[in-house]
XYZ file of C-alpha atoms in Angstrom:
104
model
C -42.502 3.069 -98.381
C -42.359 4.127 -101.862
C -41.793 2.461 -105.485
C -39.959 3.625 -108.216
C -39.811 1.381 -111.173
C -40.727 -1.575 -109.114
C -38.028 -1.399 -106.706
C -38.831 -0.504 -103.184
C -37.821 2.734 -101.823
C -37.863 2.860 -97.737
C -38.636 6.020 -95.820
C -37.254 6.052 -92.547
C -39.030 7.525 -89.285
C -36.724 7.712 -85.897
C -38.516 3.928 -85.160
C -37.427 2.671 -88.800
C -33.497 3.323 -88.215
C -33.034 1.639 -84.768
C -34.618 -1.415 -86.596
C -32.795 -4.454 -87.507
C -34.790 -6.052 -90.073
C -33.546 -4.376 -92.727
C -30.357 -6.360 -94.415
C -28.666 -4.065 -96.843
C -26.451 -7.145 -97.552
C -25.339 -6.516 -101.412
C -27.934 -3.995 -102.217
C -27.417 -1.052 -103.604
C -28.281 1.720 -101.337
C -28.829 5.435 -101.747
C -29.603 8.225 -98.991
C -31.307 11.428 -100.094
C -30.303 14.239 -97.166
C -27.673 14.295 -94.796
C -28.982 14.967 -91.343
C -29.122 13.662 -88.173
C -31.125 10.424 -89.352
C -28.546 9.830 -92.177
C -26.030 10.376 -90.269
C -26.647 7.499 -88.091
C -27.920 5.322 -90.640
C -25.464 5.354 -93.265
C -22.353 3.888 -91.235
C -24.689 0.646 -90.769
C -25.655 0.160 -94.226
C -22.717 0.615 -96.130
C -21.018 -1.967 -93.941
C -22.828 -4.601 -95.755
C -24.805 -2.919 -98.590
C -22.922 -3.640 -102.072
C -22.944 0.380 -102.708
C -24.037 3.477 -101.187
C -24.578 6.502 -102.464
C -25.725 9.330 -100.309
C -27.358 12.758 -102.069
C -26.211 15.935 -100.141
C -26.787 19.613 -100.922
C -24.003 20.391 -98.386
C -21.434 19.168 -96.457
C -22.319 18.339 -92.897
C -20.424 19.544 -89.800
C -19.755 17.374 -86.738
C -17.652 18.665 -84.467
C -16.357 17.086 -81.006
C -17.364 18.357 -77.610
C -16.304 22.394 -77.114
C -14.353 23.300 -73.841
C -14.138 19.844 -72.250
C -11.361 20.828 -70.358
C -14.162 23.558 -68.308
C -17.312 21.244 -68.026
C -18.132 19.289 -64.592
C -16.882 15.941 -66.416
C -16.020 16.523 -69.579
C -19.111 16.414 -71.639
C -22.132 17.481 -71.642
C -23.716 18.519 -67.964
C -27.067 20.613 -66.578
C -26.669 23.439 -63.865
C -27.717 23.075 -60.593
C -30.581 25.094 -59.487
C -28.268 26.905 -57.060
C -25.898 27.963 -60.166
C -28.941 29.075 -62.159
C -30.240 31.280 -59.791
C -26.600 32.791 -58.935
C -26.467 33.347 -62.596
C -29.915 35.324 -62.535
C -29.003 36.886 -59.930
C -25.539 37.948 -61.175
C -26.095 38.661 -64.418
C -22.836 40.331 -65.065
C -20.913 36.977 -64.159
C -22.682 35.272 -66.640
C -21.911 37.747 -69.042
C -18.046 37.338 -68.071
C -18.294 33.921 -68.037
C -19.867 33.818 -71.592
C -16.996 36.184 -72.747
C -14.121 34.275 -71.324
C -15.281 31.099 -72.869
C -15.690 32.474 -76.477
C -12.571 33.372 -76.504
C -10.707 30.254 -74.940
């Protein structure tokens, strides 16, 4: 936690931001950075906070989920062992693979 001019400045750690202690309720609220932490965070806090400001250098990107449409169930998914090794041992389908789906 910091201070500046008697105020109280938090610093948030991964535990800090899933806790729900904090009421932002009319406070004014900045956020320095725009990563993964602030982007989490800030929805929360400027649902009650009386402003919020957030400091960025540059614009974030979020983008949705890429080839849905191709993955086991839509999202996010690990290979099988089996596929894995087919891919190691078939290095040229992989390679096809990975060129057919940068260009979908």
């Amino acid at each position: 936690m910091f201070q500046l001019n008697n105020k109280r400045l938090f610093e948030f750690t991964e535990n800090r931001i899933r806790e729900d202690s904090l009421d932002w309720t009319n406070k004014r609220v900045a956020i320095i950075g725009n990563g993964s932490s602030a982007v989490q965070i800030a929805p929360h806090i400027q649902r009650t906070a009386s402003k919020m400001v957030n400091f960025i250098r540059s614009p974030t990107w979020i983008s949705a989920n890429y080839l849905t449409d191709r993955t086991k169930d839509g999202g996010n998914f690990k290979y099988t062992e089996e596929e894995k090794q087919n891919f190691r041992d078939n290095p040229e389908k992989l390679f096809a693979m990975r060129k057919e789906l940068e260009h979908e």
